[in-house]
Tab-separated table of C-alpha atoms and ligand atoms in Angstrom:
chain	number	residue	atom	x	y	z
Y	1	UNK	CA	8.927	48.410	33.917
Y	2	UNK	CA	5.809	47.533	35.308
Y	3	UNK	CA	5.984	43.707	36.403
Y	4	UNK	CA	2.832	41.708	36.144
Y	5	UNK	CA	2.537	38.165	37.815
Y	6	UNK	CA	-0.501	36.158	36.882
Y	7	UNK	CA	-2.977	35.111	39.221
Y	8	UNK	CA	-3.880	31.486	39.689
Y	9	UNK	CA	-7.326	31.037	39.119
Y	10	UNK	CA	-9.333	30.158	41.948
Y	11	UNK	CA	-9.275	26.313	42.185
Y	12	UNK	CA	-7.092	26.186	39.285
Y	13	UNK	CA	-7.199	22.565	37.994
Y	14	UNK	CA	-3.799	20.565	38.000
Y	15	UNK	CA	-2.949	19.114	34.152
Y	16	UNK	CA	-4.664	15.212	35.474
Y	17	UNK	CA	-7.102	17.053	36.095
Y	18	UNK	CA	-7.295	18.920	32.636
Y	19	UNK	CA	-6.463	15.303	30.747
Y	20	UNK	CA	-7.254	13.300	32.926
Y	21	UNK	CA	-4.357	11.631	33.024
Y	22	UNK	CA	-4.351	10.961	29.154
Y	23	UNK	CA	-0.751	12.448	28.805
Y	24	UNK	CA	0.445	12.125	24.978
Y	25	UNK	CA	4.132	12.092	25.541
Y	26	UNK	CA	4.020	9.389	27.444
Y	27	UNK	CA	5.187	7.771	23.921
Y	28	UNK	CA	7.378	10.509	22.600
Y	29	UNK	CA	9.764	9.902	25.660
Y	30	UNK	CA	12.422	8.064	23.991
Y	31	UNK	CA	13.698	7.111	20.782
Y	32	UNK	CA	12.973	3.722	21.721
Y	33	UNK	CA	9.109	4.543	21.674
Y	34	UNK	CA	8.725	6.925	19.434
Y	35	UNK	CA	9.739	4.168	16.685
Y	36	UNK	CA	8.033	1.618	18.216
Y	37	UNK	CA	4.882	3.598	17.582
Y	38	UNK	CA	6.247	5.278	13.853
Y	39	UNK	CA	2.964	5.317	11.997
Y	40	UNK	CA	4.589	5.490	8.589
Y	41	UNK	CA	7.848	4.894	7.013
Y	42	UNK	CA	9.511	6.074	3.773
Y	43	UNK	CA	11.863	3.080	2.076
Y	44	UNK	CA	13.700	2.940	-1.286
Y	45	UNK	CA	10.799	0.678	-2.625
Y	46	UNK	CA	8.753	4.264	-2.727
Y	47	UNK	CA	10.993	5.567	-4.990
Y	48	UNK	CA	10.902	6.620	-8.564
Y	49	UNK	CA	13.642	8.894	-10.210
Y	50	UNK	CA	12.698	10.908	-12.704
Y	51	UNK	CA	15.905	11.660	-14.840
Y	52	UNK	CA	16.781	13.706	-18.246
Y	53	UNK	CA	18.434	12.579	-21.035
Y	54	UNK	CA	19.706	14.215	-24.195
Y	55	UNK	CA	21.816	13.161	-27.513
Y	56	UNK	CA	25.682	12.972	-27.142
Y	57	UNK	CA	28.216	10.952	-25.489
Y	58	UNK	CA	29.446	11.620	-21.631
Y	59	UNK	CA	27.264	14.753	-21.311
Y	60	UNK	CA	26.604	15.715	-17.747
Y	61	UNK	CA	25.224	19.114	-18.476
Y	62	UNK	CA	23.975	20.382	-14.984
Y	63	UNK	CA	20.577	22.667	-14.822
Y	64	UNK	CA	21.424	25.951	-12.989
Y	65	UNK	CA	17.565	25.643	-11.555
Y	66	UNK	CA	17.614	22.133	-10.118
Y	67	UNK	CA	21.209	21.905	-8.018
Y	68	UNK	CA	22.339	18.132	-8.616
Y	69	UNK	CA	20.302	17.274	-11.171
Y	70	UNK	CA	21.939	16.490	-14.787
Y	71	UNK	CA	21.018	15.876	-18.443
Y	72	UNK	CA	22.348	12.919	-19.359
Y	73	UNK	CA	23.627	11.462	-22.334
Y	74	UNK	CA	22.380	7.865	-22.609
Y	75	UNK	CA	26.052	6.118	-21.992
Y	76	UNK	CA	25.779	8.135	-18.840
Y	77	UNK	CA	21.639	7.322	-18.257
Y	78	UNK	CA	22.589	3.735	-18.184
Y	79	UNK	CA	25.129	3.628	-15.676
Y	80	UNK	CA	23.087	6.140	-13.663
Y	81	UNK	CA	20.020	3.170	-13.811
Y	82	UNK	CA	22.795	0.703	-12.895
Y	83	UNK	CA	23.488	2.814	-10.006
Y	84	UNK	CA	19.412	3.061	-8.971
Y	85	UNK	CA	18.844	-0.610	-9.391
Y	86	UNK	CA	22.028	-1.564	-6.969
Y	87	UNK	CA	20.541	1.129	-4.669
Y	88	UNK	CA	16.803	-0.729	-5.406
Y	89	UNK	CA	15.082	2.156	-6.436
Y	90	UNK	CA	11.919	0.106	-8.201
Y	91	UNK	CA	11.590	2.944	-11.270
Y	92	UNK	CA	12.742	5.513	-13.256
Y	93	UNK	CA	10.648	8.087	-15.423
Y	94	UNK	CA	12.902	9.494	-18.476
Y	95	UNK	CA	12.507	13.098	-19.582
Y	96	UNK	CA	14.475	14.611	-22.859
Y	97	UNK	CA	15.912	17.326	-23.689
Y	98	UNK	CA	14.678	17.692	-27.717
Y	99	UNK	CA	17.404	19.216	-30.117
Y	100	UNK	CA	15.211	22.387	-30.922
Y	101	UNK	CA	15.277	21.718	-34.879
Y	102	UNK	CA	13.738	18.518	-34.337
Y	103	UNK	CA	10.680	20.156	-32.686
Y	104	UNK	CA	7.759	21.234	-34.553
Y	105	UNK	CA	3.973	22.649	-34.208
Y	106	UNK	CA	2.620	18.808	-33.533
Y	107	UNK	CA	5.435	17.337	-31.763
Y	108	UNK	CA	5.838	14.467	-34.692
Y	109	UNK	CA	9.097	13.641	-33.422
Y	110	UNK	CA	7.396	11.773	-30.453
Y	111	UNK	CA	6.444	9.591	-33.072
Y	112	UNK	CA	10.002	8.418	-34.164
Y	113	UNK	CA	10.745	4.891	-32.876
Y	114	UNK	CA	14.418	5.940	-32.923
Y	115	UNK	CA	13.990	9.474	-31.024
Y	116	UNK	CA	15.938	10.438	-27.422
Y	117	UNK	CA	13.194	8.347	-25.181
Y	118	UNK	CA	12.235	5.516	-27.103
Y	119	UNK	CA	16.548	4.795	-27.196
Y	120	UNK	CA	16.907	5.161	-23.642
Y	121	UNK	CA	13.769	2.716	-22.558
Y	122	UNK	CA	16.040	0.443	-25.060
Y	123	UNK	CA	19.143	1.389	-23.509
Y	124	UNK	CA	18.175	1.060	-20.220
Y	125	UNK	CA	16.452	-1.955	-20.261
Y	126	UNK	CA	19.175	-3.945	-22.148
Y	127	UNK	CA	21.405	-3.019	-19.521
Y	128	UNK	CA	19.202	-3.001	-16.603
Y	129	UNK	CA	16.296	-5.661	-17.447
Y	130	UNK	CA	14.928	-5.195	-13.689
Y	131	UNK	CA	14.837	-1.307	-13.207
Y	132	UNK	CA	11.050	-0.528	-14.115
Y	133	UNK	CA	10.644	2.438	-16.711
Y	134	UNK	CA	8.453	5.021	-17.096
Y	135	UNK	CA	7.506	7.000	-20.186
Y	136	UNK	CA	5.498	10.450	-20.355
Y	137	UNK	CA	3.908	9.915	-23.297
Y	138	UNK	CA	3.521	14.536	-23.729
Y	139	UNK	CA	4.256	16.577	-26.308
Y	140	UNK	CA	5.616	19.470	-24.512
Y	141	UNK	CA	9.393	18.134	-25.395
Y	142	UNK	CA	8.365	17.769	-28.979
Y	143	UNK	CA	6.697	20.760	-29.935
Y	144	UNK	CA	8.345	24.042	-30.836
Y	145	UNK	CA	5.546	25.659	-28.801
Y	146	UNK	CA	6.357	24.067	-25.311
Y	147	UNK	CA	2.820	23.218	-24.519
Y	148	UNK	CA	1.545	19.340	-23.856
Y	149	UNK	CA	-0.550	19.667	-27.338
Y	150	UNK	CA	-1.038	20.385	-30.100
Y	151	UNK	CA	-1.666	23.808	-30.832
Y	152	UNK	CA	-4.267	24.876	-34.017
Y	153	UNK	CA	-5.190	28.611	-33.814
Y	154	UNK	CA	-3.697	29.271	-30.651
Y	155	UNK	CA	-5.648	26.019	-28.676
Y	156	UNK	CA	-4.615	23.163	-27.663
Y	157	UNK	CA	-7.052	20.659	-29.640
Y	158	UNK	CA	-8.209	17.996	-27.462
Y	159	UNK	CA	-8.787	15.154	-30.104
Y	160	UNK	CA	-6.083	15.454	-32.716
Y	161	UNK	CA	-3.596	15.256	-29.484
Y	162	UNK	CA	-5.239	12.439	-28.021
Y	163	UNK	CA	-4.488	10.668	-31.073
Y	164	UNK	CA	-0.682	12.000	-31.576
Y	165	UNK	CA	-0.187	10.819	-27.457
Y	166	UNK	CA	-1.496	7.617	-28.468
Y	167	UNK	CA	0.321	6.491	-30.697
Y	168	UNK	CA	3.418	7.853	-29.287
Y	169	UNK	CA	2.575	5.762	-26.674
Y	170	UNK	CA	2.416	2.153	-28.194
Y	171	UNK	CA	5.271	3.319	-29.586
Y	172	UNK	CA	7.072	3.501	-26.361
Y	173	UNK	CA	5.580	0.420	-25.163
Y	174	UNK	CA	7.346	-0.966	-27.877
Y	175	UNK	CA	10.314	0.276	-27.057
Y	176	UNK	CA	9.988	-1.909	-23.802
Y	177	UNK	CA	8.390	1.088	-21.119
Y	178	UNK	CA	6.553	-0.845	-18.653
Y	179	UNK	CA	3.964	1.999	-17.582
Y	180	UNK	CA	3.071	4.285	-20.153
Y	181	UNK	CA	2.624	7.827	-17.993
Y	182	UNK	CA	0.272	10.511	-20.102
Y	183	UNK	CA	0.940	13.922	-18.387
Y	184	UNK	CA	-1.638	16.013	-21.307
Y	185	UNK	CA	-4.174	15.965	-19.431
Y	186	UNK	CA	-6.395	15.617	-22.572
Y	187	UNK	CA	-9.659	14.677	-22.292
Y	188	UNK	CA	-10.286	10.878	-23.067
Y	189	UNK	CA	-6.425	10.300	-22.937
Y	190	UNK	CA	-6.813	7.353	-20.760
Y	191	UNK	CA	-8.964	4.694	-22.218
Y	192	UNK	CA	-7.409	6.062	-25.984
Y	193	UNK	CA	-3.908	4.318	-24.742
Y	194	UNK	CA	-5.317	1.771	-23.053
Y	195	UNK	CA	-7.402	0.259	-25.990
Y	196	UNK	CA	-4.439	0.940	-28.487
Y	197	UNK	CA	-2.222	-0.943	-26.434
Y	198	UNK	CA	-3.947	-3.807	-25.911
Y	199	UNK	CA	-5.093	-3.548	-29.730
Y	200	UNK	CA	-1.249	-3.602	-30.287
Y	201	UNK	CA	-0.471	-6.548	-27.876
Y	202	UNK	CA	0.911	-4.543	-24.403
Y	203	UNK	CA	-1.991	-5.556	-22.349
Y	204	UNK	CA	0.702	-5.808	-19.444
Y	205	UNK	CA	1.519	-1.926	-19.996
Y	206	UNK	CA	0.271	-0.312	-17.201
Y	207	UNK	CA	-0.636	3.553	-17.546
Y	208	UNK	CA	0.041	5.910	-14.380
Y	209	UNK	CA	-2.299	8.912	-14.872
Y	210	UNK	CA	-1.115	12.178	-13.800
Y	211	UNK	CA	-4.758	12.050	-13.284
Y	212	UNK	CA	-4.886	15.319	-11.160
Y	213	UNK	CA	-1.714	18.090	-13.134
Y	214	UNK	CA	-2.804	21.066	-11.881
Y	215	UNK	CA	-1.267	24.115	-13.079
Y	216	UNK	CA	1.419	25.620	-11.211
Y	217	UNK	CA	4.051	27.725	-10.982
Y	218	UNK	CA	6.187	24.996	-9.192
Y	219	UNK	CA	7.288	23.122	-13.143
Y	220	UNK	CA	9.290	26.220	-13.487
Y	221	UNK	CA	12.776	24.707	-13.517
Y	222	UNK	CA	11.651	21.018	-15.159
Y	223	UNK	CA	10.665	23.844	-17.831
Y	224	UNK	CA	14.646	24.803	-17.869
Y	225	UNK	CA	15.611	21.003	-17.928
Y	226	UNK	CA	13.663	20.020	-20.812
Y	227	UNK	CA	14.254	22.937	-22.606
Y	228	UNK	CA	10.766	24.091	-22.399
Y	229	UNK	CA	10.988	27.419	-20.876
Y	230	UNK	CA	12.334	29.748	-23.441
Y	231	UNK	CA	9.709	28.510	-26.256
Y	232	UNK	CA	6.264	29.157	-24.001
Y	233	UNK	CA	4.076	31.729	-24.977
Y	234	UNK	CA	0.753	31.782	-22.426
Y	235	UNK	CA	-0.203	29.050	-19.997
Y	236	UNK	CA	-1.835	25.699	-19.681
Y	237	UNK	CA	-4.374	26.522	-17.918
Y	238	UNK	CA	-6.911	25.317	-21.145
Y	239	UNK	CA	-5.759	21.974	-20.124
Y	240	UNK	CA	-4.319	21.712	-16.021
Y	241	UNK	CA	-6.398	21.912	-13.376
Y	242	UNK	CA	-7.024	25.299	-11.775
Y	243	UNK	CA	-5.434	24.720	-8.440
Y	244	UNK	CA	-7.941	26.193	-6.421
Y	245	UNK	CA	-10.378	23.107	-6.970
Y	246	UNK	CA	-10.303	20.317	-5.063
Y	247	UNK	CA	-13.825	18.516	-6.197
Y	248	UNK	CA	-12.452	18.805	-10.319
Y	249	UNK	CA	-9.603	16.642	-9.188
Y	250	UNK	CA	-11.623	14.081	-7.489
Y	251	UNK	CA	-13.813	13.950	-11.291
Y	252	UNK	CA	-10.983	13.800	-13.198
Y	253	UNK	CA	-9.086	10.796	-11.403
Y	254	UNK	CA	-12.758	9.298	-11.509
Y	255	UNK	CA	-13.074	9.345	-15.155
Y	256	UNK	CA	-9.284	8.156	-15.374
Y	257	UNK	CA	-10.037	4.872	-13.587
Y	258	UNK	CA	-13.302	4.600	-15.693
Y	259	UNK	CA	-10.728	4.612	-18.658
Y	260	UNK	CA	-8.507	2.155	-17.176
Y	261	UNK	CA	-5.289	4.183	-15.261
Y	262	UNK	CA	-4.150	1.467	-13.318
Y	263	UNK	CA	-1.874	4.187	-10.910
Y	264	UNK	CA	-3.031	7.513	-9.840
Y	265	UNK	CA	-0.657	10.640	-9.395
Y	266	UNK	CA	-1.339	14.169	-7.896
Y	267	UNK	CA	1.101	16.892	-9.240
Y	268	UNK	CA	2.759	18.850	-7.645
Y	269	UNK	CA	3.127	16.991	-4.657
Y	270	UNK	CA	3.497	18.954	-1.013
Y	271	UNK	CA	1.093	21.869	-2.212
Y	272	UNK	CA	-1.322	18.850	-2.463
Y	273	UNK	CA	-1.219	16.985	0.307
Y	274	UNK	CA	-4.966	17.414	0.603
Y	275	UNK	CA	-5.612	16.102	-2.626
Y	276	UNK	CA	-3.402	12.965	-2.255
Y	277	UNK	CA	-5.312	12.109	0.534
Y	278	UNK	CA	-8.903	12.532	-0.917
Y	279	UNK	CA	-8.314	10.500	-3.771
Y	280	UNK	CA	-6.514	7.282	-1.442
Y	281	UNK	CA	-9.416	7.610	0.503
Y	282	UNK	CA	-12.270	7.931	-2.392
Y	283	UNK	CA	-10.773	5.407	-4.466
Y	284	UNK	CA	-8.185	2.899	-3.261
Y	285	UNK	CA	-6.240	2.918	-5.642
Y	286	UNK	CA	-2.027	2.966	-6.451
Y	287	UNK	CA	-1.717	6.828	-5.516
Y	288	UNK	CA	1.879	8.534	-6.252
Y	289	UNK	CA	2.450	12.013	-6.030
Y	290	UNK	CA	5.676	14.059	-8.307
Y	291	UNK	CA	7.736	15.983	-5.695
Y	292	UNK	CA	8.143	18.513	-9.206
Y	293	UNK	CA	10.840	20.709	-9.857
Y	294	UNK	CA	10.418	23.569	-8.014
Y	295	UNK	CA	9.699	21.626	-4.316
Y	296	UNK	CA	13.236	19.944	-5.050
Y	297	UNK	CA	14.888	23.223	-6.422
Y	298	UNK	CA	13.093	25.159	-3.215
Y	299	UNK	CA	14.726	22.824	-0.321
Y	300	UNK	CA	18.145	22.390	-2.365
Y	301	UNK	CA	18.208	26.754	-2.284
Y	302	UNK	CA	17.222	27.055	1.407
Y	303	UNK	CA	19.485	24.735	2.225
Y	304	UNK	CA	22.782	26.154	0.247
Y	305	UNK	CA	22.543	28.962	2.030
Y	306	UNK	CA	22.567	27.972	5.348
Y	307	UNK	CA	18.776	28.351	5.635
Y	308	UNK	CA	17.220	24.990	6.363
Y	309	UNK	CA	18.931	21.419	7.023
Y	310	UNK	CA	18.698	19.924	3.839
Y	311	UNK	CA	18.541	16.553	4.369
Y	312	UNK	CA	16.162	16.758	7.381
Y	313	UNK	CA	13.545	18.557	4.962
Y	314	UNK	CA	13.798	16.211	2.132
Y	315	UNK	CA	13.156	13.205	4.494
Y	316	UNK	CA	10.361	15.154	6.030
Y	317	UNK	CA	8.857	16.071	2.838
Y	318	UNK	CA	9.179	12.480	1.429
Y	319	UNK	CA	7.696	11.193	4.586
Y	320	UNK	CA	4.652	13.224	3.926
Y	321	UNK	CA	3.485	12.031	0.815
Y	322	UNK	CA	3.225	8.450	2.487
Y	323	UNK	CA	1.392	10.338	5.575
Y	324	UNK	CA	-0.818	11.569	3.097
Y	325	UNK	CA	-1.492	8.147	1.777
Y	326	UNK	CA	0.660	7.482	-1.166
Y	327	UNK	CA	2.337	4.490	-2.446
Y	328	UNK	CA	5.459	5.905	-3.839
Y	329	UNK	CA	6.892	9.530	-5.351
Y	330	UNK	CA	8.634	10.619	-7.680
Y	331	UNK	CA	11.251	12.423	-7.060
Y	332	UNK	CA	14.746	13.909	-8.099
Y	333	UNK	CA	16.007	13.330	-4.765
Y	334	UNK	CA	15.309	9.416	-5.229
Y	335	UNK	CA	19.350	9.008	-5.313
Y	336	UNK	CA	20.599	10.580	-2.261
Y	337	UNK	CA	17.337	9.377	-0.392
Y	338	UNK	CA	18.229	5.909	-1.361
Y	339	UNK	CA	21.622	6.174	-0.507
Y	340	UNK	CA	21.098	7.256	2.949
Y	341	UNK	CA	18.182	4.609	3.641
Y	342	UNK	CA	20.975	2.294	2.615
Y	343	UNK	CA	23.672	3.512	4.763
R	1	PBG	C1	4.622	18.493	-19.025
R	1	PBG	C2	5.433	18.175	-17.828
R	1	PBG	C3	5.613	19.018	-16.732
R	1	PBG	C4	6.454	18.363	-15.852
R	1	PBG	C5	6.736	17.104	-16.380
R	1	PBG	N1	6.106	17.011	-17.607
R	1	PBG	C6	4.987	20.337	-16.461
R	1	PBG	C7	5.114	21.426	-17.413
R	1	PBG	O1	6.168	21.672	-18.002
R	1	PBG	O2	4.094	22.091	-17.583
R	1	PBG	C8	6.942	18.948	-14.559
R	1	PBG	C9	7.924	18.159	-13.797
R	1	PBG	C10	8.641	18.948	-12.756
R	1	PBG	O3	8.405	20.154	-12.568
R	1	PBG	O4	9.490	18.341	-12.085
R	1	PBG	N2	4.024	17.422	-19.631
């Protein structure tokens, strides 16, 4: 073997020289300094859990695609909020898990005052009157179809769904959700539930807009939870954003605030960092992003088999999003996150 040693170049300038003397660990030296300069922190008050619930008593059904996540009956939901609020996780956005004969071409069971969600924002907040709760107010759960809308000659019409979301939605706010979260991404969504609920006396309802849902392959095992997956035919692309566009987003979570979202949210979250940012920066508002399904269900493989350390990524990835600019996430690893901020 032929060995090569590297000439210094001539006059070869020390590293002062080369920074002068601007030398960046300086504050990485210690742990000491390296938290004394921490530019952003994660806490439990950037939390919200997204959970699913489904009819029965003591189910704890777990979903093969998202390891340590459950469907929950609501006996079980409640003492899982009881659980979030001692930990002081601020929220929790509830998901169901629709008995399949009670789903139907328009979603109508959305509508029912008594269905899965609307009992659980009851249940919930009897029991756990300081837990905030969130309520998608989307028909994918509903419809026998799977998509967010309702579907006439194979498309999703824009303005017979905004009116179904609607009034699903005072509906829930009169169930007792505090913010009222529209995931459709239907055109004129936004100012729809805001003047219905202030026509229907929940002016204090605020609405998070998943202003920027683009569509991904990353809902994949939410799609398994809610019991979505199997019933699917096609895509949403008619109504998601196309995830190569960056500029759409920034228009759509413009028009959202026109309409009166009082919270912004990017979805999914780590993919769109970028995205996160622009909008915190363009617009100032509340910004959360929705760590989905498929970032939790990616970490939670890697890390069963040996791959990654689990924990380290989810903190990483959490502490991200605020990097990014946000104000909270939601996220199924809310829990164990909590828990370990606590301990
Ligand atoms: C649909 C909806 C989706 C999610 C929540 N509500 C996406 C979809 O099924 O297309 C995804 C959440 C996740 O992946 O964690 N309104």
């Amino acid at each position: 073997m032929n060995k090569f040693t590297p000439a210094k170049a001539a006059g070869a300038r020390s590293v002062d020289e080369i920074t002068g003397s601007r030398r960046l660990r300086r504050m990485r030296k210690a742990d000491w300094s390296r938290r004394l300069v921490q530019e952003n922190r994660l806490t439990v008050d950037d939390l919200i859990w997204p959970i699913f619930v489904v009819d029965g008593r003591q189910v704890r059904e777990p979903i093969a695609a998202m390891p340590g996540v459950f469907r929950l009956s609501l006996d079980l939901a409640v003492k899982e909020a009881e659980r979030a609020a001692k930990l002081g996780i601020p929220a929790i956005a509830t998901f169901p898990n629709v008995e399949l004969g009670l789903r139907d071409q328009t979603g109508s069971h959305i509508l029912d005052p008594e269905n899965i969600i609307n009992r659980a924002t009851r249940a919930i907040k009897d029991a756990v009157p300081e837990i905030g709760i969130i309520t998608d107010a989307a028909l994918d759960p509903f419809t026998s179809h799977g998509h967010d809308g309702i579907l006439r000659d194979g498309i999703i019409v824009n303005d017979e769904t905004v009116e179904q979301v609607t009034a699903a939605a005072v509906i829930q706010a009169a169930a007792g959700a505090d913010i009222i979260a529209p995931s459709d991404m239907m055109d004129g969504r936004i100012g729809a539930i805001r003047d219905a609920l202030d026509a229907n006396g929940f002016s204090d309802v605020a609405i998070m807009s998943y202003a920027t849902k683009f569509a991904s392959a990353f809902y994949g095992p939410y799609r398994e939870a809610v019991g979505t997956a199997g019933l699917l035919k096609g895509d949403k692309k008619t109504y998601y954003i196309d995830h190569a566009n960056s500029d759409e987003a920034v228009r759509e979570a413009e028009q959202d605030l026109a309409e009166g979202a009082d919270m912004l949210m990017v979805k999914p979250g780590l993919p769109y960092l970028d995205i996160i940012r622009r909008l915190k920066d363009e617009f100032a508002m509340p910004t959360f992003a929705y760590q989905v399904s498929g970032e939790y269900s990616m970490i939670k493989a890697a890390a069963a088999n040996g791959w990654i350390d689990g924990e380290k990524a989810m903190l990483e990835s959490l502490l991200a999003f605020k990097r990014a600019g946000c104000d909270g996430i939601l996220t199924y690893f809310a829990p164990e996150v909590a828990a370990m901020l606590k301990g």
